[in-house]
């Protein structure tokens, strides 16, 4: 290798002829770039010389294969193929860099399925993830094109069949060595694949992509081969782990209207936090300490790659999201027994969803039909002019203002889910929307987060005041939840300054997955509840508060208020938290000290197995579409064809009025 590098400096043309150097140069540049990206752009948790060595060698097999594709062709076709393969691989690498900056995760086949319908609507958020300095990631591509374009080089190799055989043999040998070393350090790596960071750390980004394709194919096969007998195992598990409702709270909110409000990216550390002596979220602070609010400071989001849509899915089904991809995109035609359908059938609720973006975003128009939402009020029902929109859609203040006019016409009782959007990465605010100052923590995104969170808080306060003016507040319950984190690990330096720490440890980062969660209702016996809970627990808790028995439904969450509440909060990657311990990357941390434990707790394996079993049972239901074989007592399966979210034309509205002039809900009359 050193001889090659010296010769390419001293006698480049001679070196190209002697070494098949375009092939060799392409291989070395792609290998080096990939390894540098691993070290600088991803947080893979590499520790010790052995893991660094594995990280160093894991791109070799893939980079050799990319370079070797040219040997399938002859003459100039070799150059063209090499350039095309190299460029595509570089684009794939960079796409993962950008994706990782926000999601702390890697692109999978199933997340790509949502790309065409969603990427064009991301706008400012994607722009905030791409930096001018990123051109350096394509410097090697430009070099390769320049060499091919400017140098009249000989054919890479004439005996391409022999070269192909040798190179592919090297690819296989290197990969097997890589896999063997990975198995030594991480036994059963391919069987314990919740965390994609592990797979990339040990096998490499490109090999992970191949693995993901295989896993996706297996998931499709799982559904095809499933039958009704597969439900028995899950049903037995759910029955054995059912948490009886707390009699003090069961039915306490019966018959009340329900507002399920998604607080975009709102992490719990903002509650009671002061910036320069001023509360960031004064209204939410007042709710958290209200005698009519159940506030859970130890509420953790459990989303996967679907983020906001995963949170919605967990709330409606009490099941976990997929290990790869998003249920909303990949499983929208599966059979579900969603909370809207349960409320409609068991308690006569009118159900709706309200979102200041278009209905196709994240495939909501399809998934909401599966869940049984009566209506979906999307961007078509709102004033989407420039002054009212940013990021992913409508600003929160006009969204709530216009929503009140729609809600005022709902029949009661009603259940409506409202999805806020303003407090979204990169959190920049229009100057005319707020006077709250930005932070000063050495990170622009972190600095803007406080201003954005304050705007969300103000919009909520205005919404509550408007509901009171309409007479809708007293007989309602408000479920407020932060859907997922807002500040990823890429902003740990800024967050260390926010929290007054020298650095953010893995333990600290796990604790920052707490998001805001509270249930508020006039007359509700409230208080601060320190129980460790997650998003899958919302549905059974709310249904029990409304007096609806959930024992017949297959759900993984348990009632937060029940003495029998499941004491572990599993994360989608296999980590988990409990009241006493935090389990991250196969290490236990003491919650009191925040330090890694020298020895795991006595019940360590029991906790690990219980957490894994929860995820496994949920995956069985989702991947095999098992609910098509199970119908709870008294539940009528949803017919998706009964739901249509197309906004009616004026002619259709007039025709409907002629038949039923007293119709209560007239969505066409929403002010524009």
XYZ file of C-alpha atoms in Angstrom:
672
model
C 0.000 0.000 0.000
C 2.809 2.433 0.920
C 4.658 1.520 -2.279
C 1.516 2.267 -4.265
C 1.052 5.659 -2.610
C 4.701 6.636 -3.181
C 4.647 5.549 -6.802
C 1.419 7.392 -7.570
C 3.091 10.610 -6.381
C 6.383 10.098 -8.241
C 5.250 8.387 -11.456
C 1.454 8.562 -11.705
C 1.079 7.454 -15.334
C 3.421 4.496 -14.974
C 1.680 3.521 -11.749
C -1.731 3.546 -13.415
C -0.480 1.097 -16.034
C 1.281 -1.224 -13.635
C -1.188 -1.449 -10.794
C -4.609 -1.216 -12.494
C -4.595 1.922 -10.407
C -8.041 3.313 -11.174
C -9.493 0.211 -9.570
C -7.043 0.363 -6.656
C -7.411 4.118 -6.176
C -11.223 3.882 -6.190
C -11.127 1.113 -3.603
C -8.764 2.954 -1.249
C -10.597 6.280 -1.501
C -14.000 4.734 -0.813
C -12.607 2.695 2.078
C -10.879 5.698 3.633
C -13.907 7.969 3.199
C -16.257 5.434 4.731
C -14.035 4.880 7.759
C -13.645 8.637 8.312
C -17.426 9.041 8.120
C -17.846 6.290 10.727
C -15.566 8.180 13.107
C -16.844 11.703 12.517
C -20.523 11.502 11.511
C -22.000 8.516 13.356
C -22.152 7.714 17.061
C -21.461 3.995 16.967
C -20.260 3.509 20.540
C -16.897 2.034 19.523
C -14.755 1.038 22.490
C -11.291 -0.506 22.636
C -8.763 -1.509 20.000
C -10.663 -4.647 18.918
C -13.851 -2.771 18.027
C -11.897 -0.038 16.250
C -10.114 -2.722 14.245
C -13.430 -4.271 13.223
C -14.726 -0.822 12.289
C -11.576 -0.262 10.228
C -11.877 -3.460 8.200
C -15.677 -3.713 7.824
C -15.877 -1.436 4.726
C -13.276 -3.522 2.846
C -15.552 -6.227 1.439
C -18.182 -3.738 0.249
C -15.671 -1.272 -1.201
C -13.881 -4.096 -3.038
C -17.193 -5.224 -4.500
C -18.122 -1.697 -5.669
C -14.747 -1.334 -7.380
C -14.938 -4.854 -8.834
C -18.238 -4.234 -10.624
C -16.201 -2.787 -13.468
C -14.754 -6.257 -14.192
C -18.146 -7.350 -15.503
C -17.415 -5.168 -18.551
C -14.646 -4.614 -21.064
C -12.850 -1.578 -22.437
C -14.269 1.840 -21.681
C -17.319 0.221 -20.125
C -15.124 -0.570 -17.148
C -14.495 3.121 -16.490
C -18.132 4.078 -16.893
C -19.289 1.307 -14.582
C -16.683 2.186 -11.980
C -17.696 5.851 -11.997
C -21.414 5.063 -11.785
C -21.013 2.516 -8.990
C -18.684 4.790 -7.034
C -21.009 7.782 -7.360
C -24.116 5.851 -6.315
C -22.299 4.442 -3.277
C -21.111 7.930 -2.290
C -24.642 9.312 -2.584
C -25.920 6.453 -0.416
C -23.248 7.170 2.200
C -24.072 10.884 2.248
C -27.817 10.230 2.414
C -27.227 8.230 5.586
C -25.109 11.052 7.003
C -27.953 13.541 6.536
C -30.576 11.093 7.818
C -28.484 10.282 10.882
C -28.081 13.949 11.812
C -31.708 14.092 12.863
C -32.884 10.521 13.381
C -29.711 9.039 14.909
C -30.456 6.050 12.706
C -29.747 4.595 9.276
C -31.906 4.412 6.179
C -33.714 1.133 5.594
C -35.752 -0.286 2.733
C -38.970 0.493 4.523
C -38.064 4.088 5.355
C -37.212 4.618 1.689
C -40.747 3.522 0.866
C -42.000 6.759 2.431
C -39.388 8.886 0.675
C -41.184 9.773 -2.572
C -44.326 10.952 -0.767
C -42.596 12.805 2.050
C -39.192 14.104 0.974
C -40.596 16.910 -1.102
C -42.538 18.275 1.858
C -39.676 18.381 4.364
C -38.407 21.718 3.107
C -36.568 23.740 5.708
C -35.883 20.749 7.951
C -33.814 18.982 5.287
C -32.088 22.252 4.429
C -31.071 22.552 8.077
C -29.343 19.160 7.895
C -27.213 19.923 4.823
C -24.112 22.078 5.221
C -21.893 23.713 2.542
C -18.877 21.882 3.985
C -20.558 18.604 3.025
C -19.053 18.992 -0.460
C -15.941 17.411 1.023
C -17.800 14.091 1.051
C -17.793 14.197 -2.757
C -14.216 15.397 -3.239
C -13.077 11.862 -4.038
C -15.835 11.536 -6.647
C -14.596 14.675 -8.392
C -11.021 13.356 -8.262
C -12.045 10.065 -9.840
C -13.984 11.794 -12.640
C -11.067 14.167 -13.245
C -8.545 11.334 -13.594
C -10.738 9.438 -16.037
C -11.632 12.537 -18.035
C -8.150 14.074 -18.293
C -5.870 11.023 -18.502
C -5.798 8.721 -21.503
C -5.391 5.574 -19.508
C -5.241 2.036 -20.797
C -8.014 -0.450 -20.229
C -8.118 -1.308 -16.517
C -7.479 -4.965 -17.189
C -7.835 -7.273 -20.140
C -8.379 -10.568 -18.333
C -11.426 -9.262 -16.530
C -12.907 -12.707 -15.808
C -9.835 -13.725 -13.861
C -9.770 -10.400 -12.036
C -13.477 -10.735 -11.227
C -13.032 -14.225 -9.770
C -10.110 -13.134 -7.635
C -11.791 -9.981 -6.385
C -15.069 -11.680 -5.516
C -13.126 -14.387 -3.680
C -11.388 -11.632 -1.713
C -14.762 -10.010 -0.975
C -16.139 -13.259 0.470
C -13.017 -14.025 2.490
C -12.799 -10.549 3.998
C -16.503 -10.546 4.856
C -16.272 -13.928 6.596
C -13.269 -12.719 8.599
C -15.188 -9.555 9.484
C -18.255 -11.564 10.547
C -16.138 -13.938 12.605
C -14.483 -11.100 14.513
C -17.883 -9.468 15.044
C -19.296 -12.690 16.475
C -16.377 -12.903 18.902
C -17.120 -9.436 20.278
C -20.905 -9.528 19.823
C -22.280 -13.099 19.815
C -25.507 -13.712 17.853
C -25.210 -10.295 16.228
C -27.588 -11.075 13.365
C -30.207 -12.546 15.690
C -30.173 -9.622 18.140
C -30.680 -6.877 15.621
C -32.897 -4.298 17.295
C -30.145 -1.681 17.243
C -28.889 -0.791 13.782
C -25.897 0.991 15.318
C -24.533 -2.430 16.286
C -24.938 -3.804 12.778
C -23.209 -0.839 11.170
C -20.440 -0.843 13.784
C -19.642 -4.515 13.262
C -20.605 -5.205 9.630
C -20.504 -1.812 7.960
C -23.069 0.512 6.417
C -23.121 -1.155 3.002
C -23.372 -4.693 4.360
C -26.157 -3.512 6.656
C -28.114 -2.377 3.574
C -27.916 -5.911 2.174
C -28.916 -7.378 5.536
C -31.886 -4.996 5.663
C -33.114 -6.163 2.260
C -32.994 -9.760 3.477
C -34.834 -8.925 6.712
C -37.512 -7.005 4.841
C -38.084 -9.996 2.571
C -38.398 -12.258 5.626
C -41.036 -9.929 7.110
C -43.128 -10.179 3.947
C -42.820 -13.961 4.085
C -43.819 -14.025 7.767
C -47.221 -12.551 6.983
C -47.817 -14.915 4.105
C -47.099 -17.973 6.260
C -48.986 -16.852 9.393
C -52.267 -18.435 10.453
C -54.757 -18.229 13.313
C -52.718 -20.556 15.554
C -50.025 -17.864 15.836
C -52.402 -15.676 17.844
C -52.596 -18.110 20.755
C -49.094 -17.377 22.058
C -49.714 -13.624 21.985
C -53.166 -13.907 23.534
C -51.820 -15.986 26.415
C -49.044 -13.469 27.011
C -51.419 -10.494 27.028
C -53.852 -12.204 29.395
C -51.047 -13.118 31.797
C -49.729 -9.539 31.842
C -52.989 -7.588 31.921
C -53.012 -4.792 34.513
C -56.360 -4.361 36.252
C -57.548 -0.727 36.288
C -57.256 1.378 39.410
C -60.823 1.456 40.841
C -60.267 5.015 42.072
C -59.805 6.236 38.485
C -61.767 3.774 36.356
C -64.583 5.742 34.679
C -63.521 9.023 36.339
C -63.717 10.820 32.961
C -66.595 8.848 31.468
C -68.462 10.645 28.689
C -66.045 13.571 28.444
C -64.744 14.941 25.160
C -61.121 13.989 24.515
C -58.393 16.171 23.044
C -55.306 14.100 22.194
C -52.683 16.772 21.476
C -49.291 15.898 20.028
C -46.652 18.366 21.249
C -44.101 18.158 18.478
C -40.582 17.276 19.723
C -41.269 18.569 23.233
C -38.840 17.007 25.688
C -39.617 17.054 29.391
C -36.548 19.035 30.476
C -38.322 22.234 29.401
C -40.920 21.874 32.164
C -40.044 24.411 34.894
C -36.862 25.342 32.990
C -35.977 29.033 33.083
C -33.951 30.849 30.445
C -32.343 33.924 31.955
C -34.850 33.784 34.792
C -37.900 33.479 32.510
C -40.002 30.293 32.260
C -39.809 28.693 28.824
C -43.223 26.975 29.117
C -45.213 28.881 31.773
C -48.611 27.522 30.686
C -47.527 23.888 30.627
C -45.809 24.459 33.969
C -49.104 25.644 35.424
C -50.880 22.555 34.065
C -48.184 20.223 35.399
C -48.720 21.579 38.913
C -52.502 21.842 38.683
C -54.636 19.783 41.082
C -56.617 18.655 38.034
C -53.615 17.270 36.130
C -51.960 13.880 36.237
C -48.357 14.743 35.334
C -45.857 11.961 34.556
C -42.284 13.346 34.609
C -40.899 9.862 33.863
C -42.690 9.432 30.554
C -40.450 8.197 27.725
C -41.091 8.237 24.010
C -40.635 4.827 22.367
C -40.634 5.775 18.706
C -38.545 4.173 15.994
C -37.906 5.370 12.472
C -41.482 6.570 12.049
C -41.084 9.244 14.770
C -44.397 11.228 14.957
C -46.326 8.534 13.096
C -44.896 5.884 15.443
C -46.162 7.887 18.418
C -49.622 8.067 16.842
C -49.552 4.344 16.163
C -48.628 3.451 19.747
C -51.331 5.686 21.178
C -54.027 4.221 18.938
C -53.004 0.548 19.303
C -50.813 0.172 22.445
C -48.378 -1.798 20.242
C -44.732 -0.973 19.549
C -43.567 0.458 16.231
C -41.600 -1.622 13.757
C -37.900 -2.311 14.276
C -37.301 -1.035 10.753
C -39.452 1.390 8.815
C -42.792 2.852 9.846
C -46.102 1.057 10.357
C -47.918 4.026 8.804
C -46.094 3.477 5.531
C -45.570 -0.270 5.439
C -48.588 -1.727 7.256
C -51.437 0.669 6.587
C -53.587 -2.090 5.072
C -53.141 -4.454 8.017
C -56.007 -5.179 10.393
C -55.959 -2.931 13.465
C -58.260 -2.347 16.423
C -57.544 1.335 16.969
C -58.710 3.548 19.792
C -60.975 5.658 17.521
C -62.940 2.551 16.542
C -63.122 1.366 20.162
C -64.417 4.746 21.361
C -66.943 4.884 18.557
C -68.279 1.372 19.071
C -68.192 1.156 22.865
C -69.011 4.717 23.921
C -70.611 6.437 20.933
C -67.776 8.898 20.283
C -67.398 10.916 17.096
C -63.700 10.682 16.169
C -61.455 12.890 14.075
C -57.856 13.871 13.416
C -56.624 17.416 12.722
C -53.300 18.186 11.058
C -51.974 21.283 9.320
C -50.405 19.322 6.480
C -51.867 17.397 3.556
C -53.572 14.077 4.174
C -51.055 12.026 2.176
C -48.141 13.110 4.390
C -46.827 9.963 6.113
C -49.693 8.063 4.500
C -52.135 9.290 7.155
C -55.135 9.213 4.846
C -54.677 5.438 4.538
C -53.702 4.647 8.130
C -56.553 6.697 9.614
C -59.025 4.586 7.637
C -57.478 1.479 9.191
C -57.858 3.022 12.660
C -61.472 4.070 12.074
C -61.297 7.870 12.286
C -64.639 9.307 11.196
C -63.059 12.432 9.733
C -59.642 13.828 8.906
C -59.248 17.590 8.730
C -56.024 18.228 6.858
C -54.503 21.256 5.124
C -57.488 21.526 2.779
C -59.550 22.843 5.706
C -57.038 25.469 6.819
C -55.620 28.750 5.575
C -52.250 27.575 4.276
C -51.002 30.974 3.157
C -47.334 31.802 3.620
C -47.731 33.775 6.842
C -49.505 30.809 8.468
C -47.023 28.072 7.491
C -43.475 26.920 8.200
C -41.481 23.687 8.201
C -43.912 20.791 7.800
C -47.102 22.794 7.546
C -49.243 25.139 9.563
C -47.989 27.217 12.484
C -49.485 26.269 15.821
C -51.284 29.528 16.657
C -53.392 29.721 13.472
C -53.815 25.929 13.539
C -55.440 26.033 16.974
C -57.434 29.186 16.180
C -58.995 27.701 13.059
C -59.453 24.272 14.643
C -61.675 25.710 17.379
C -64.196 26.804 14.761
C -64.281 23.289 13.313
C -64.475 21.574 16.718
C -67.345 23.805 17.811
C -69.563 21.946 15.322
C -68.649 18.441 16.492
C -71.329 16.203 18.022
C -70.504 15.248 21.597
C -68.864 13.269 23.005
C -65.960 13.528 20.589
C -62.374 12.352 20.383
C -60.030 14.475 18.309
C -56.326 14.079 17.747
C -54.447 17.313 17.037
C -50.893 17.304 15.655
C -48.826 20.433 16.201
C -45.944 21.223 13.871
C -44.083 24.418 14.758
C -41.691 22.970 17.351
C -39.848 20.924 14.763
C -36.195 20.751 13.819
C -34.410 23.080 13.110
C -36.718 25.153 15.400
C -36.119 28.532 13.771
C -38.939 31.036 14.343
C -40.261 33.874 12.185
C -39.491 37.135 14.033
C -43.118 38.285 13.904
C -44.300 35.163 15.796
C -42.375 35.550 19.047
C -40.443 37.937 21.251
C -38.977 35.180 23.408
C -35.156 35.181 23.264
C -33.009 32.387 21.875
C -30.592 30.550 24.160
C -26.834 30.931 24.330
C -25.519 27.387 24.569
C -23.055 27.186 21.709
C -25.405 25.371 19.316
C -27.826 27.238 17.059
C -30.378 24.408 16.984
C -30.373 24.100 20.788
C -30.588 27.891 21.133
C -33.651 28.068 18.878
C -35.369 25.157 20.633
C -36.315 27.304 23.644
C -37.881 29.999 21.500
C -39.844 27.418 19.525
C -41.005 25.590 22.674
C -42.216 28.871 24.131
C -44.257 29.536 20.983
C -45.894 26.102 21.298
C -46.676 26.832 24.940
C -48.319 30.160 24.066
C -50.399 28.578 21.316
C -51.713 25.982 23.780
C -52.709 28.642 26.274
C -54.619 30.539 23.587
C -56.332 27.305 22.533
C -57.504 26.586 26.086
C -58.857 30.128 26.400
C -60.746 29.806 23.108
C -62.282 26.498 24.201
C -63.436 28.086 27.446
C -65.071 30.879 25.460
C -66.899 28.255 23.364
C -68.020 26.333 26.457
C -65.987 23.269 25.461
C -63.427 23.247 28.273
C -65.377 22.026 31.312
C -66.547 18.740 29.834
C -63.255 17.792 28.206
C -60.076 15.883 28.985
C -56.754 16.969 27.501
C -54.044 14.377 26.867
C -50.832 16.251 26.092
C -47.823 14.267 24.925
C -44.411 14.969 23.417
C -44.211 12.616 20.453
C -40.417 12.140 20.338
C -37.142 13.866 21.140
C -36.357 17.170 19.472
C -32.626 17.414 20.084
C -30.693 14.367 18.931
C -27.307 13.185 20.098
C -25.714 15.402 17.459
C -26.419 18.322 19.819
C -25.017 16.827 23.007
C -22.446 19.585 23.468
C -25.158 22.217 23.528
C -27.332 20.099 25.802
C -24.444 19.654 28.222
C -24.419 23.449 28.584
C -28.192 23.498 29.045
C -28.033 20.948 31.844
C -24.866 22.339 33.418
C -22.837 19.184 32.742
C -19.340 18.702 31.382
C -20.626 16.173 28.873
C -23.685 14.115 27.991
C -23.063 10.476 28.857
C -24.986 7.522 27.385
C -26.994 7.501 30.620
C -27.824 11.212 30.256
C -28.869 10.726 26.649
C -31.273 7.955 27.669
C -32.820 10.216 30.330
C -33.305 12.927 27.718
C -35.740 10.626 25.933
C -38.330 11.802 28.453
C -41.023 13.807 26.706
C -43.900 15.805 28.172
C -46.969 13.838 29.222
C -49.949 14.979 31.248
C -53.691 14.345 31.465
C -55.729 17.403 32.454
C -59.451 17.683 33.076
C -61.611 19.851 35.333
C -62.520 17.793 38.401
C -59.849 15.134 37.834
C -57.899 14.145 40.934
C -54.414 15.064 39.793
C -50.881 15.033 41.106
C -47.317 14.272 40.052
C -46.955 10.548 39.354
C -43.352 9.271 39.314
C -44.214 5.927 37.663
C -41.995 5.041 34.682
C -44.254 4.936 31.642
C -44.167 5.096 27.844
C -46.305 5.813 24.809
C -47.741 2.295 24.589
C -49.308 2.885 28.029
C -51.441 5.843 26.933
C -54.318 3.892 25.354
C -55.171 1.538 28.254
C -54.826 4.430 30.711
C -57.175 6.729 28.802
C -59.737 4.019 28.023
C -59.890 3.011 31.677
C -60.356 6.649 32.702
C -63.271 6.759 30.250
C -64.746 3.604 31.797
C -63.931 1.221 28.917
C -62.601 -2.259 29.724
C -59.512 -3.190 27.687
C -59.046 -6.793 28.836
C -60.261 -8.197 25.517
C -57.764 -6.320 23.356
C -54.280 -7.469 22.381
C -52.122 -4.588 23.554
C -48.610 -4.296 24.973
C -49.159 -1.193 27.103
C -50.595 -1.233 30.612
C -52.588 1.293 32.635
C -50.203 3.857 34.160
C -52.487 4.222 37.191
C -52.797 0.508 37.882
C -50.892 -1.024 40.812
C -50.060 -3.835 38.339
C -48.504 -1.514 35.742
C -45.630 -3.149 33.802
C -42.506 -1.643 35.449
C -40.216 -1.613 32.387
C -40.204 0.933 29.540
C -38.632 -0.799 26.503
C -37.094 1.253 23.703
C -37.378 0.126 20.117
C -33.633 -0.639 19.903
C -33.769 -3.139 22.791
C -32.579 -0.790 25.549
C -34.947 -0.004 28.436
C -35.431 1.985 31.626
C -36.933 1.089 34.977
C -37.365 3.008 38.206
C -33.956 1.813 39.422
C -31.915 1.017 36.321
C -31.186 2.153 32.797
C -30.035 -0.493 30.318
C -28.043 0.826 27.356
C -25.880 -1.092 24.910
C -25.903 -4.145 27.213
C -24.734 -2.113 30.198
C -26.674 -1.318 33.362
C -26.589 2.150 34.927
C -27.749 3.086 38.390
C -30.485 5.726 38.098
C -29.488 7.320 41.396
C -25.851 7.915 40.471
C -25.982 7.807 36.683
C -22.899 5.581 36.741
C -22.351 2.256 35.032
C -22.765 -0.596 37.479
C -19.706 -2.750 38.112
C -21.989 -5.772 38.395
C -25.464 -6.129 36.861
C -28.400 -6.277 39.308
C -29.567 -9.665 40.546
C -32.688 -9.569 38.394
C -30.813 -8.332 35.294
C -31.627 -11.265 33.045
C -35.260 -11.237 34.143
C -35.538 -7.552 33.169
C -33.799 -8.111 29.834
C -36.017 -11.077 28.974
C -39.208 -9.243 29.979
C -38.334 -6.252 27.811
C -37.403 -8.403 24.813
C -40.569 -10.448 25.172
C -42.731 -7.316 24.984
C -41.085 -6.255 21.738
C -41.228 -9.784 20.341
C -44.955 -10.200 20.993
C -45.711 -6.842 19.426
C -43.585 -7.681 16.386
C -45.477 -10.941 15.993
C -48.756 -9.042 15.814
C -47.506 -6.434 13.353
C -45.220 -8.452 11.083
C -47.679 -11.341 10.752
C -50.799 -9.146 10.722
C -52.246 -11.374 13.451
C -55.205 -9.166 14.318
C -56.896 -10.411 11.143
C -57.283 -13.690 13.058
C -58.504 -12.136 16.318
C -61.598 -10.076 17.072
C -62.227 -8.854 20.644
C -65.655 -9.632 22.129
C -68.206 -7.096 20.936
C -65.826 -5.380 18.509
C -66.872 -4.953 14.899
C -63.901 -5.236 12.481
C -63.192 -2.046 10.572
C -64.139 -1.861 6.915
C -61.687 0.632 5.418
C -64.067 1.318 2.548
C -66.456 2.988 4.987
C -64.039 5.911 5.445
C -63.343 8.615 2.902
C -61.427 11.793 3.701
C -61.991 13.620 0.445
C -63.296 17.101 1.088
C -66.841 17.306 -0.352
C -67.530 19.640 -3.252
C -70.118 22.391 -2.887
C -72.512 20.426 -5.105
C -72.218 17.390 -2.829
C -72.807 19.550 0.232
C -75.924 21.122 -1.290
C -77.257 17.708 -2.267
C -76.678 16.386 1.251
C -78.429 19.395 2.792
C -81.497 18.770 0.666
C -81.812 15.342 2.309
C -80.687 16.254 5.831
C -80.782 20.036 6.445
C -80.120 19.549 10.178
C -76.726 17.887 9.775
C -74.509 18.895 12.717
C -71.081 18.588 11.077
C -70.640 20.735 7.993
C -66.944 20.792 7.298
C -67.457 22.899 4.185
C -68.532 25.827 6.369
C -65.137 26.162 8.052
C -64.069 29.814 7.533
C -61.404 30.290 4.859
